């Protein structure tokens, strides 16, 4: 029981009538309701004395409160526990004492209700004893009632504070949501939409409340409704973040592209309590992106045509100058390899996009090696991990491996019917390791000390442009070449 409850009971005189009745019931000059604490006993009610408290060492009630019945002291001067007590040897000259313990429902002793006289007595009558026990129970009942009332008031105050905080939070949220440029909405855990901010209604022109529940999907373009429902249901089932682009009906009757996003709000146990989402108008960005993609595809197509024109010009020159025909053929093949690399990384429409993954090293190599075998993997095998590449790395990679494949077809493993080439791709931390192994071809010898044009081209591509290293091992079965280059030089995208 809180001490401030007991102090309040003393200030309000809650127990005064019980002390007065105890004095009258027992015919005693003094009656007290005491609270025994660590160092003092404090009187919550008193009759016949002005004392407010005494030291605990002088307290009779400190003994009485630990009993199960009314404790009586007929003559304190003859009781070894109290004979030398200052309250016995001096004022108020206690001789007779009778006290009923005050004990909480939890069994904690608090003090006693007692009567005191300055004359010895034989003891209380049975009626008086029973009366003191009843008065002790009544005192505890009143103190318990005060405690319950206080707890109820505190609980009500907490509820009121919580409600006020919720109202304030709701007001703040709505104010914030209505000032945001995006459309804001929220749903119950089952996905039932129960809130939209002012921007939603301004954008759609829908009357308030008409898009609650499942009505929101009717605002989407008919071609987007099934897809939006599928994505939303998947997020509700898994708790994954919601993100989708769709066309939303504007108040003027047109449809505008919108980016929808939502996240679940969870409690401490991980249970979803609500979903909060936004819709952002991305119509202009979407149109600009589509326009830029069309322009990029057209520009890339023209570059592709330039490769074809260059090849045609070289062929024409070779016809008029037969002595340069071998050089012209080699140059045409290199330009064709660059064309294949460009076709691999250039922007594509859905109809022109190649089947191979456009950011894949394996995909690029398959494109480059296709002219050297009737079917994929027939003479050139690619194994290991795949690595991402971008347009910056595609050109030097295309030149490098085109050179290796051309040399193999002229002098190495691909120059006869039995030769094979194996390409292995590995990743070691932040370094890509690509190994080229030829076998089954004629015995080859290394270039001269300075190296030929092909060697210089490989060095230029691998070392200068990709920031890597090249090592060659001229073995009897064929060339073994290893290229090591930083992963970061293959693609600007962050790799994991």
Tab-separated table of N, CA and C in Angstrom, residues 18-24 26-33 43 45-51 87 90-98 113-118 121 132:
chain	number	residue	atom	x	y	z
A	18	UNK	N	-13.050	5.969	13.829
A	18	UNK	CA	-12.745	4.633	14.339
A	18	UNK	C	-11.911	4.722	15.610
A	19	UNK	N	-10.960	5.669	15.644
A	19	UNK	CA	-10.160	5.854	16.867
A	19	UNK	C	-11.049	6.327	18.008
A	20	UNK	N	-11.964	7.260	17.731
A	20	UNK	CA	-12.858	7.772	18.771
A	20	UNK	C	-13.763	6.659	19.305
A	21	UNK	N	-14.259	5.802	18.413
A	21	UNK	CA	-15.137	4.723	18.862
A	21	UNK	C	-14.349	3.687	19.671
A	22	UNK	N	-13.067	3.445	19.299
A	22	UNK	CA	-12.250	2.496	20.075
A	22	UNK	C	-12.068	2.998	21.500
A	23	UNK	N	-11.819	4.330	21.654
A	23	UNK	CA	-11.660	4.890	23.005
A	23	UNK	C	-12.952	4.745	23.799
A	24	UNK	N	-14.075	5.021	23.138
A	24	UNK	CA	-15.362	4.911	23.820
A	24	UNK	C	-15.689	3.463	24.147
A	26	UNK	N	-13.705	0.959	24.736
A	26	UNK	CA	-12.851	0.367	25.775
A	26	UNK	C	-12.729	1.261	27.009
A	27	UNK	N	-13.386	2.411	26.983
A	27	UNK	CA	-13.306	3.306	28.133
A	27	UNK	C	-11.876	3.760	28.377
A	28	UNK	N	-11.143	4.040	27.317
A	28	UNK	CA	-9.728	4.408	27.435
A	28	UNK	C	-9.557	5.902	27.187
A	29	UNK	N	-8.518	6.467	27.831
A	29	UNK	CA	-8.255	7.889	27.666
A	29	UNK	C	-7.652	8.193	26.312
A	30	UNK	N	-6.853	7.260	25.755
A	30	UNK	CA	-6.160	7.482	24.477
A	30	UNK	C	-6.473	6.332	23.523
A	31	UNK	N	-6.689	6.675	22.260
A	31	UNK	CA	-6.846	5.672	21.199
A	31	UNK	C	-6.081	6.165	19.970
A	32	UNK	N	-5.425	5.237	19.296
A	32	UNK	CA	-4.576	5.596	18.153
A	32	UNK	C	-4.750	4.579	17.020
A	33	UNK	N	-4.573	5.082	15.794
A	33	UNK	CA	-4.379	4.206	14.627
A	33	UNK	C	-2.962	4.501	14.143
A	43	UNK	N	0.922	8.389	13.632
A	43	UNK	CA	-0.470	8.178	14.011
A	43	UNK	C	-1.383	8.732	12.922
A	45	UNK	N	-4.634	8.419	13.010
A	45	UNK	CA	-5.767	8.991	13.742
A	45	UNK	C	-5.418	8.928	15.225
A	46	UNK	N	-5.900	9.892	16.021
A	46	UNK	CA	-5.534	9.942	17.441
A	46	UNK	C	-6.648	10.588	18.250
A	47	UNK	N	-6.805	10.089	19.444
A	47	UNK	CA	-7.762	10.642	20.415
A	47	UNK	C	-7.064	10.685	21.760
A	48	UNK	N	-7.094	11.841	22.460
A	48	UNK	CA	-6.554	11.966	23.806
A	48	UNK	C	-5.077	12.274	23.873
A	49	UNK	N	-4.418	12.601	22.754
A	49	UNK	CA	-2.997	12.963	22.768
A	49	UNK	C	-2.696	13.862	21.575
A	50	UNK	N	-1.649	14.689	21.730
A	50	UNK	CA	-1.225	15.565	20.645
A	50	UNK	C	-0.026	14.992	19.893
A	51	UNK	N	0.444	13.847	20.345
A	51	UNK	CA	1.596	13.262	19.665
A	51	UNK	C	1.238	12.888	18.225
A	87	UNK	N	7.865	6.168	27.149
A	87	UNK	CA	6.436	6.449	27.176
A	87	UNK	C	5.781	5.853	28.428
A	90	UNK	N	7.766	8.143	31.447
A	90	UNK	CA	7.363	9.543	31.319
A	90	UNK	C	6.016	9.631	30.641
A	91	UNK	N	5.582	10.881	30.279
A	91	UNK	CA	4.284	11.078	29.630
A	91	UNK	C	4.245	10.271	28.343
A	92	UNK	N	3.113	9.685	28.100
A	92	UNK	CA	1.809	9.764	28.797
A	92	UNK	C	1.638	8.716	29.891
A	93	UNK	N	2.773	8.156	30.388
A	93	UNK	CA	2.734	7.212	31.511
A	93	UNK	C	1.840	6.008	31.210
A	94	UNK	N	2.175	5.309	30.135
A	94	UNK	CA	1.367	4.157	29.708
A	94	UNK	C	1.460	3.042	30.747
A	95	UNK	N	0.276	2.563	31.101
A	95	UNK	CA	0.211	1.388	31.955
A	95	UNK	C	-0.509	0.256	31.201
A	96	UNK	N	-1.687	0.536	30.745
A	96	UNK	CA	-2.465	-0.481	30.025
A	96	UNK	C	-2.398	-0.197	28.522
A	97	UNK	N	-2.254	-1.287	27.731
A	97	UNK	CA	-2.234	-1.169	26.253
A	97	UNK	C	-2.956	-2.360	25.667
A	98	UNK	N	-3.782	-2.094	24.676
A	98	UNK	CA	-4.426	-3.169	23.902
A	98	UNK	C	-4.431	-2.732	22.443
A	113	UNK	N	-4.449	-0.615	15.534
A	113	UNK	CA	-5.385	0.301	16.181
A	113	UNK	C	-5.375	-0.084	17.660
A	114	UNK	N	-5.131	0.917	18.535
A	114	UNK	CA	-4.891	0.575	19.945
A	114	UNK	C	-5.583	1.556	20.881
A	115	UNK	N	-5.737	1.107	22.121
A	115	UNK	CA	-6.226	1.964	23.200
A	115	UNK	C	-5.190	1.944	24.307
A	116	UNK	N	-5.033	3.089	25.025
A	116	UNK	CA	-3.997	3.245	26.057
A	116	UNK	C	-4.626	3.907	27.283
A	117	UNK	N	-4.189	3.463	28.450
A	117	UNK	CA	-4.647	4.088	29.699
A	117	UNK	C	-3.451	4.249	30.627
A	118	UNK	N	-3.590	5.215	31.533
A	118	UNK	CA	-2.488	5.446	32.483
A	118	UNK	C	-2.698	4.683	33.793
A	121	UNK	N	-4.862	-2.449	34.065
A	121	UNK	CA	-6.154	-3.118	33.946
A	121	UNK	C	-5.935	-4.623	33.884
A	132	UNK	N	-12.495	-4.423	18.956
A	132	UNK	CA	-11.216	-3.926	18.462
A	132	UNK	C	-10.818	-4.647	17.156
